[in-house]
């Protein structure tokens, strides 16, 4: 434990790394930055470089190949030096791309700011206009604009800028709406600042990261598209030339002198690629959701890396269907591994109900999920202990065997069935799927059994509800579906993780009764996870109290309720309001929490 | 479902009206005398008088708009003086070619993009993921018009396996295999950027969905990983992928402008570019409007497909 804490320290400080450092830690982004700076330097220094005049023609010297004397990259159809034209053309392309970005950012952000701040009619009119612009295929609108203004580099620049305005307007508006109702904006308004002053001094600084992100993701496009218009002959007109028009002119010589068109294309590619790499890096740094880096795919089974692989001990309790010894599950935070639950030991007999109680964050759900390796991994790792089901260590089993246990011998009922049922499948299909996964039955038979299960868990008019989607049902009905799904394969153990928390009190009581009945009827063992001692008192034979990832007290429910030994248990028990005892409830409870957390 | 489709159809009407206003407005903003601008070098006094009468240019702007829309509804898109034929005939003739090219590219990029994205998400941080991510980056950074030239150099000039231009062979062509041979290079080129975008989004959508509680439920039921990924996660991811495919339809139809020029594909894009150069503005107007309306309709189809997949969207 101390070791784990020690390794956490550097992680904490690394979270405070400056944005620049983060950017450089991203190797691709750093590579993009280096290439981009090199290209920009080359373009900016064009007047100082010892290169020939890009427009000087030498017809006698035309179409020299690459690496010919005096012309590193050869010459084009008029004998002009390609290297020189490339550098000058790059300068034009970058300038045009940046100008278009600046215009689009300026106009688009302004629209977004005003729209998001003013709301109402202004917002509606502006946003419908933006929607109209977006209803055009991207390039097509630019073409229409160039068609009206006439071909030319400046007109192409305007066209591309206009086409990109919606991206800025939408992104900025989205953030502004959220900011416009915040306290600091209200405070500024009350202090008598004008709307314009509020927009530019209070809102704008907070919107800037979004503008920067949008710029970094669109500038590459804009360079690409202005080059495209020039390629079509609608942008830069001779003698002026950018990378696109070089490519367009060279295209006519594709068969005789491919290098004339391939080289400028390569430059566009290098430029846009470096910008995109850098842009991705900038976005990762500025967008906190992505910085968290939590979007890793969870594995089928939680990774198991038990440090001291436990020696096979003889089963202590022969009657126990589930026996957990010294279970430890940790989470990876950066390079450190921090335990979430430690030394968890308990056992569950056939037909018994064990309550696992504790406040949120005490590790009770992690405990429940660890039993069959369902903790999201990464970041979860099971780092120690054993989980024995009928004497066999589950954590030592191969993935396929663990999967065969899931839903068959051990079934889960989760909290909040709105998010735990699949929103796109009918409830009947979801129950039937649980059946066909473990039993060799046909579709029709699975459906028949699903219907029977739904009736058994007390869904009225089950035949009509079997084809409903989860969102078409009430919270209580959804929870019943979750229970029906858990019962599908006649399991020996049900692990119910806060099965009634999302429900109102009357429904809660009915669901608990249902679980009790099923337990008696089928003799199944129930591990009930809850934060409510009232629920425990009503259903459980024994109870284990969890706090900060450890079990602090365990015993028969009646015993623990009567003589709680741990302070924390006393607090939890005191927190159950009793009918008719409401008066002075807070006064009774408050002293127990003196000096501590709520 | 029929009710939903009808509702979406009705909601597309204001968008299409808006498009027509913008297309009309752009043309009305042309500096100088519109009739002269429209006619270009064909601006004889006779022609100017005729077009003023046809388009009602002597009347107020809003009346002009209604006259123009009324003509459109009767199939009168005006006349291209440069090609000396009705605009509608020309754009309809070329529209088929563009649909074949853009449609093929859209199918290609959807299939490849979704495949690459799913594989990339499933093998996150593995070498497949790295390779896909790398190619996606290259794909979205490559100028399509340049890539087209490279393809021509490699496949038509060096290896001589595929034709470099046109839709059919000049002699002895015209059948389906001939069309397909001509389609391979331009359609692939056109699909590459969109493939990158779709792959990127699919990967992100899959990773997002794989973390959802209901995927954990699927695992808790004992489903094998293949079913968890393809039956449970992929179906949800598809709900957010479909609108992106709709948006890519716009990029593909727009990108067709470059590709048709590079491969001399006789579609609307190629027509637009030459019409802009010759200032044949009525042709531009008609072409832009037709493609824009098609784009709106494609997005409508995407919306309906999305609602068919996700019952929560139907209401």
PDB file of N, CA and C in Angstrom, chain B residues 13-78:
ATOM      1  N   UNK B  13     -38.781  20.451 -46.670  1.00  0.00           N
ATOM      2  CA  UNK B  13     -39.262  21.483 -47.589  1.00  0.00           C
ATOM      3  C   UNK B  13     -38.671  22.872 -47.306  1.00  0.00           C
ATOM      4  N   UNK B  14     -38.717  23.336 -46.033  1.00  0.00           N
ATOM      5  CA  UNK B  14     -38.105  24.649 -45.792  1.00  0.00           C
ATOM      6  C   UNK B  14     -36.619  24.681 -46.137  1.00  0.00           C
ATOM      7  N   UNK B  15     -35.930  23.562 -45.909  1.00  0.00           N
ATOM      8  CA  UNK B  15     -34.503  23.530 -46.235  1.00  0.00           C
ATOM      9  C   UNK B  15     -34.309  23.720 -47.739  1.00  0.00           C
ATOM     10  N   UNK B  16     -35.132  23.021 -48.519  1.00  0.00           N
ATOM     11  CA  UNK B  16     -34.988  23.130 -49.968  1.00  0.00           C
ATOM     12  C   UNK B  16     -35.351  24.550 -50.429  1.00  0.00           C
ATOM     13  N   UNK B  17     -36.372  25.144 -49.808  1.00  0.00           N
ATOM     14  CA  UNK B  17     -36.711  26.528 -50.140  1.00  0.00           C
ATOM     15  C   UNK B  17     -35.531  27.447 -49.803  1.00  0.00           C
ATOM     16  N   UNK B  18     -34.939  27.208 -48.619  1.00  0.00           N
ATOM     17  CA  UNK B  18     -33.775  28.001 -48.219  1.00  0.00           C
ATOM     18  C   UNK B  18     -32.644  27.884 -49.234  1.00  0.00           C
ATOM     19  N   UNK B  19     -32.378  26.659 -49.676  1.00  0.00           N
ATOM     20  CA  UNK B  19     -31.330  26.443 -50.676  1.00  0.00           C
ATOM     21  C   UNK B  19     -31.613  27.262 -51.929  1.00  0.00           C
ATOM     22  N   UNK B  20     -32.892  27.223 -52.370  1.00  0.00           N
ATOM     23  CA  UNK B  20     -33.215  27.923 -53.609  1.00  0.00           C
ATOM     24  C   UNK B  20     -33.023  29.430 -53.418  1.00  0.00           C
ATOM     25  N   UNK B  21     -33.349  29.932 -52.213  1.00  0.00           N
ATOM     26  CA  UNK B  21     -33.149  31.364 -51.969  1.00  0.00           C
ATOM     27  C   UNK B  21     -31.660  31.713 -52.053  1.00  0.00           C
ATOM     28  N   UNK B  22     -30.820  30.843 -51.430  1.00  0.00           N
ATOM     29  CA  UNK B  22     -29.383  31.131 -51.451  1.00  0.00           C
ATOM     30  C   UNK B  22     -28.845  31.078 -52.883  1.00  0.00           C
ATOM     31  N   UNK B  23     -29.220  30.039 -53.623  1.00  0.00           N
ATOM     32  CA  UNK B  23     -28.719  29.918 -55.000  1.00  0.00           C
ATOM     33  C   UNK B  23     -29.198  31.110 -55.835  1.00  0.00           C
ATOM     34  N   UNK B  24     -30.463  31.473 -55.643  1.00  0.00           N
ATOM     35  CA  UNK B  24     -30.987  32.624 -56.355  1.00  0.00           C
ATOM     36  C   UNK B  24     -30.268  33.896 -55.906  1.00  0.00           C
ATOM     37  N   UNK B  25     -30.101  34.023 -54.577  1.00  0.00           N
ATOM     38  CA  UNK B  25     -29.469  35.218 -54.028  1.00  0.00           C
ATOM     39  C   UNK B  25     -28.052  35.406 -54.543  1.00  0.00           C
ATOM     40  N   UNK B  26     -27.285  34.299 -54.600  1.00  0.00           N
ATOM     41  CA  UNK B  26     -25.916  34.398 -55.088  1.00  0.00           C
ATOM     42  C   UNK B  26     -25.900  34.991 -56.490  1.00  0.00           C
ATOM     43  N   UNK B  27     -26.814  34.486 -57.338  1.00  0.00           N
ATOM     44  CA  UNK B  27     -26.831  34.957 -58.721  1.00  0.00           C
ATOM     45  C   UNK B  27     -27.309  36.412 -58.789  1.00  0.00           C
ATOM     46  N   UNK B  28     -28.201  36.781 -57.856  1.00  0.00           N
ATOM     47  CA  UNK B  28     -28.708  38.148 -57.873  1.00  0.00           C
ATOM     48  C   UNK B  28     -27.640  39.138 -57.415  1.00  0.00           C
ATOM     49  N   UNK B  29     -26.616  38.601 -56.716  1.00  0.00           N
ATOM     50  CA  UNK B  29     -25.576  39.486 -56.186  1.00  0.00           C
ATOM     51  C   UNK B  29     -24.485  39.788 -57.211  1.00  0.00           C
ATOM     52  N   UNK B  30     -24.601  39.163 -58.378  1.00  0.00           N
ATOM     53  CA  UNK B  30     -23.577  39.380 -59.389  1.00  0.00           C
ATOM     54  C   UNK B  30     -23.463  40.877 -59.672  1.00  0.00           C
ATOM     55  N   UNK B  31     -22.227  41.369 -59.566  1.00  0.00           N
ATOM     56  CA  UNK B  31     -22.070  42.800 -59.806  1.00  0.00           C
ATOM     57  C   UNK B  31     -22.405  43.154 -61.261  1.00  0.00           C
ATOM     58  N   UNK B  32     -22.974  44.330 -61.463  1.00  0.00           N
ATOM     59  CA  UNK B  32     -23.258  44.804 -62.819  1.00  0.00           C
ATOM     60  C   UNK B  32     -24.577  44.277 -63.337  1.00  0.00           C
ATOM     61  N   UNK B  33     -24.766  44.418 -64.617  1.00  0.00           N
ATOM     62  CA  UNK B  33     -26.011  44.024 -65.250  1.00  0.00           C
ATOM     63  C   UNK B  33     -26.106  42.509 -65.353  1.00  0.00           C
ATOM     64  N   UNK B  34     -27.143  41.935 -64.715  1.00  0.00           N
ATOM     65  CA  UNK B  34     -27.254  40.481 -64.629  1.00  0.00           C
ATOM     66  C   UNK B  34     -27.368  39.846 -66.013  1.00  0.00           C
ATOM     67  N   UNK B  35     -28.183  40.398 -66.838  1.00  0.00           N
ATOM     68  CA  UNK B  35     -28.389  39.809 -68.154  1.00  0.00           C
ATOM     69  C   UNK B  35     -27.075  39.736 -68.922  1.00  0.00           C
ATOM     70  N   UNK B  36     -26.302  40.807 -68.872  1.00  0.00           N
ATOM     71  CA  UNK B  36     -25.017  40.816 -69.577  1.00  0.00           C
ATOM     72  C   UNK B  36     -24.087  39.779 -68.980  1.00  0.00           C
ATOM     73  N   UNK B  37     -24.101  39.695 -67.614  1.00  0.00           N
ATOM     74  CA  UNK B  37     -23.232  38.729 -66.954  1.00  0.00           C
ATOM     75  C   UNK B  37     -23.632  37.305 -67.326  1.00  0.00           C
ATOM     76  N   UNK B  38     -24.934  37.062 -67.345  1.00  0.00           N
ATOM     77  CA  UNK B  38     -25.403  35.715 -67.662  1.00  0.00           C
ATOM     78  C   UNK B  38     -25.033  35.334 -69.083  1.00  0.00           C
ATOM     79  N   UNK B  39     -25.134  36.286 -69.975  1.00  0.00           N
ATOM     80  CA  UNK B  39     -24.926  35.971 -71.390  1.00  0.00           C
ATOM     81  C   UNK B  39     -23.456  35.988 -71.770  1.00  0.00           C
ATOM     82  N   UNK B  40     -22.642  36.712 -71.004  1.00  0.00           N
ATOM     83  CA  UNK B  40     -21.229  36.783 -71.322  1.00  0.00           C
ATOM     84  C   UNK B  40     -21.027  37.340 -72.713  1.00  0.00           C
ATOM     85  N   UNK B  41     -20.282  36.592 -73.529  1.00  0.00           N
ATOM     86  CA  UNK B  41     -19.969  37.093 -74.867  1.00  0.00           C
ATOM     87  C   UNK B  41     -21.165  37.000 -75.816  1.00  0.00           C
ATOM     88  N   UNK B  42     -22.262  36.409 -75.322  1.00  0.00           N
ATOM     89  CA  UNK B  42     -23.454  36.303 -76.175  1.00  0.00           C
ATOM     90  C   UNK B  42     -24.426  37.458 -75.924  1.00  0.00           C
ATOM     91  N   UNK B  43     -23.946  38.510 -75.255  1.00  0.00           N
ATOM     92  CA  UNK B  43     -24.843  39.581 -74.837  1.00  0.00           C
ATOM     93  C   UNK B  43     -25.172  40.542 -75.976  1.00  0.00           C
ATOM     94  N   UNK B  44     -25.838  40.021 -76.979  1.00  0.00           N
ATOM     95  CA  UNK B  44     -26.347  40.925 -78.020  1.00  0.00           C
ATOM     96  C   UNK B  44     -27.579  41.615 -77.453  1.00  0.00           C
ATOM     97  N   UNK B  45     -27.921  42.789 -77.936  1.00  0.00           N
ATOM     98  CA  UNK B  45     -29.111  43.488 -77.418  1.00  0.00           C
ATOM     99  C   UNK B  45     -30.342  42.594 -77.468  1.00  0.00           C
ATOM    100  N   UNK B  46     -30.486  41.809 -78.538  1.00  0.00           N
ATOM    101  CA  UNK B  46     -31.622  40.880 -78.656  1.00  0.00           C
ATOM    102  C   UNK B  46     -31.678  39.927 -77.474  1.00  0.00           C
ATOM    103  N   UNK B  47     -30.530  39.267 -77.243  1.00  0.00           N
ATOM    104  CA  UNK B  47     -30.457  38.276 -76.167  1.00  0.00           C
ATOM    105  C   UNK B  47     -30.701  38.913 -74.806  1.00  0.00           C
ATOM    106  N   UNK B  48     -30.138  40.101 -74.588  1.00  0.00           N
ATOM    107  CA  UNK B  48     -30.303  40.783 -73.302  1.00  0.00           C
ATOM    108  C   UNK B  48     -31.780  41.052 -73.065  1.00  0.00           C
ATOM    109  N   UNK B  49     -32.451  41.532 -74.095  1.00  0.00           N
ATOM    110  CA  UNK B  49     -33.876  41.822 -73.952  1.00  0.00           C
ATOM    111  C   UNK B  49     -34.639  40.542 -73.648  1.00  0.00           C
ATOM    112  N   UNK B  50     -34.235  39.448 -74.332  1.00  0.00           N
ATOM    113  CA  UNK B  50     -34.935  38.192 -74.151  1.00  0.00           C
ATOM    114  C   UNK B  50     -34.773  37.652 -72.727  1.00  0.00           C
ATOM    115  N   UNK B  51     -33.549  37.688 -72.233  1.00  0.00           N
ATOM    116  CA  UNK B  51     -33.316  37.115 -70.902  1.00  0.00           C
ATOM    117  C   UNK B  51     -33.950  37.992 -69.833  1.00  0.00           C
ATOM    118  N   UNK B  52     -33.953  39.313 -70.071  1.00  0.00           N
ATOM    119  CA  UNK B  52     -34.632  40.197 -69.127  1.00  0.00           C
ATOM    120  C   UNK B  52     -36.111  39.851 -69.040  1.00  0.00           C
ATOM    121  N   UNK B  53     -36.656  39.505 -70.196  1.00  0.00           N
ATOM    122  CA  UNK B  53     -38.072  39.166 -70.220  1.00  0.00           C
ATOM    123  C   UNK B  53     -38.292  37.797 -69.567  1.00  0.00           C
ATOM    124  N   UNK B  54     -37.459  36.823 -69.957  1.00  0.00           N
ATOM    125  CA  UNK B  54     -37.602  35.465 -69.434  1.00  0.00           C
ATOM    126  C   UNK B  54     -37.463  35.421 -67.919  1.00  0.00           C
ATOM    127  N   UNK B  55     -36.465  36.107 -67.394  1.00  0.00           N
ATOM    128  CA  UNK B  55     -36.204  36.042 -65.962  1.00  0.00           C
ATOM    129  C   UNK B  55     -36.934  37.142 -65.210  1.00  0.00           C
ATOM    130  N   UNK B  56     -37.616  38.003 -65.914  1.00  0.00           N
ATOM    131  CA  UNK B  56     -38.347  39.081 -65.251  1.00  0.00           C
ATOM    132  C   UNK B  56     -37.416  40.037 -64.539  1.00  0.00           C
ATOM    133  N   UNK B  57     -36.248  40.297 -65.137  1.00  0.00           N
ATOM    134  CA  UNK B  57     -35.242  41.107 -64.444  1.00  0.00           C
ATOM    135  C   UNK B  57     -35.637  42.566 -64.295  1.00  0.00           C
ATOM    136  N   UNK B  58     -36.703  42.949 -64.998  1.00  0.00           N
ATOM    137  CA  UNK B  58     -37.139  44.336 -64.865  1.00  0.00           C
ATOM    138  C   UNK B  58     -38.061  44.515 -63.663  1.00  0.00           C
ATOM    139  N   UNK B  59     -38.392  43.378 -62.988  1.00  0.00           N
ATOM    140  CA  UNK B  59     -39.317  43.450 -61.852  1.00  0.00           C
ATOM    141  C   UNK B  59     -38.562  43.431 -60.525  1.00  0.00           C
ATOM    142  N   UNK B  60     -39.278  43.691 -59.381  1.00  0.00           N
ATOM    143  CA  UNK B  60     -38.582  43.665 -58.081  1.00  0.00           C
ATOM    144  C   UNK B  60     -37.983  42.280 -57.794  1.00  0.00           C
ATOM    145  N   UNK B  61     -36.966  42.256 -56.919  1.00  0.00           N
ATOM    146  CA  UNK B  61     -36.201  41.033 -56.682  1.00  0.00           C
ATOM    147  C   UNK B  61     -37.086  39.878 -56.215  1.00  0.00           C
ATOM    148  N   UNK B  62     -38.000  40.154 -55.256  1.00  0.00           N
ATOM    149  CA  UNK B  62     -38.802  39.031 -54.735  1.00  0.00           C
ATOM    150  C   UNK B  62     -39.709  38.452 -55.813  1.00  0.00           C
ATOM    151  N   UNK B  63     -40.207  39.328 -56.698  1.00  0.00           N
ATOM    152  CA  UNK B  63     -41.019  38.824 -57.808  1.00  0.00           C
ATOM    153  C   UNK B  63     -40.171  37.971 -58.740  1.00  0.00           C
ATOM    154  N   UNK B  64     -38.939  38.454 -58.971  1.00  0.00           N
ATOM    155  CA  UNK B  64     -38.024  37.680 -59.814  1.00  0.00           C
ATOM    156  C   UNK B  64     -37.838  36.274 -59.262  1.00  0.00           C
ATOM    157  N   UNK B  65     -37.721  36.207 -57.900  1.00  0.00           N
ATOM    158  CA  UNK B  65     -37.517  34.901 -57.276  1.00  0.00           C
ATOM    159  C   UNK B  65     -38.692  33.980 -57.579  1.00  0.00           C
ATOM    160  N   UNK B  66     -39.919  34.524 -57.437  1.00  0.00           N
ATOM    161  CA  UNK B  66     -41.086  33.665 -57.663  1.00  0.00           C
ATOM    162  C   UNK B  66     -41.207  33.256 -59.120  1.00  0.00           C
ATOM    163  N   UNK B  67     -40.884  34.173 -60.006  1.00  0.00           N
ATOM    164  CA  UNK B  67     -40.881  33.817 -61.430  1.00  0.00           C
ATOM    165  C   UNK B  67     -39.898  32.667 -61.671  1.00  0.00           C
ATOM    166  N   UNK B  68     -38.701  32.811 -61.054  1.00  0.00           N
ATOM    167  CA  UNK B  68     -37.641  31.810 -61.239  1.00  0.00           C
ATOM    168  C   UNK B  68     -38.085  30.448 -60.687  1.00  0.00           C
ATOM    169  N   UNK B  69     -38.645  30.469 -59.471  1.00  0.00           N
ATOM    170  CA  UNK B  69     -39.098  29.217 -58.868  1.00  0.00           C
ATOM    171  C   UNK B  69     -40.229  28.605 -59.703  1.00  0.00           C
ATOM    172  N   UNK B  70     -41.164  29.475 -60.151  1.00  0.00           N
ATOM    173  CA  UNK B  70     -42.254  28.984 -60.992  1.00  0.00           C
ATOM    174  C   UNK B  70     -41.715  28.289 -62.228  1.00  0.00           C
ATOM    175  N   UNK B  71     -40.707  28.891 -62.850  1.00  0.00           N
ATOM    176  CA  UNK B  71     -40.095  28.261 -64.025  1.00  0.00           C
ATOM    177  C   UNK B  71     -39.458  26.929 -63.669  1.00  0.00           C
ATOM    178  N   UNK B  72     -38.730  26.906 -62.517  1.00  0.00           N
ATOM    179  CA  UNK B  72     -38.065  25.671 -62.090  1.00  0.00           C
ATOM    180  C   UNK B  72     -39.086  24.551 -61.939  1.00  0.00           C
ATOM    181  N   UNK B  73     -40.213  24.888 -61.300  1.00  0.00           N
ATOM    182  CA  UNK B  73     -41.220  23.859 -61.045  1.00  0.00           C
ATOM    183  C   UNK B  73     -41.798  23.314 -62.342  1.00  0.00           C
ATOM    184  N   UNK B  74     -41.749  24.119 -63.391  1.00  0.00           N
ATOM    185  CA  UNK B  74     -42.225  23.630 -64.689  1.00  0.00           C
ATOM    186  C   UNK B  74     -41.090  22.983 -65.483  1.00  0.00           C
ATOM    187  N   UNK B  75     -39.945  22.783 -64.804  1.00  0.00           N
ATOM    188  CA  UNK B  75     -38.830  22.143 -65.488  1.00  0.00           C
ATOM    189  C   UNK B  75     -38.039  23.091 -66.364  1.00  0.00           C
ATOM    190  N   UNK B  76     -38.271  24.380 -66.211  1.00  0.00           N
ATOM    191  CA  UNK B  76     -37.527  25.349 -67.014  1.00  0.00           C
ATOM    192  C   UNK B  76     -36.398  25.931 -66.174  1.00  0.00           C
ATOM    193  N   UNK B  77     -35.172  25.452 -66.413  1.00  0.00           N
ATOM    194  CA  UNK B  77     -34.006  25.941 -65.681  1.00  0.00           C
ATOM    195  C   UNK B  77     -33.280  27.022 -66.476  1.00  0.00           C
ATOM    196  N   UNK B  78     -33.894  27.496 -67.532  1.00  0.00           N
ATOM    197  CA  UNK B  78     -33.233  28.485 -68.373  1.00  0.00           C
ATOM    198  C   UNK B  78     -32.434  27.803 -69.473  1.00  0.00           C
TER     199      UNK B  78
END
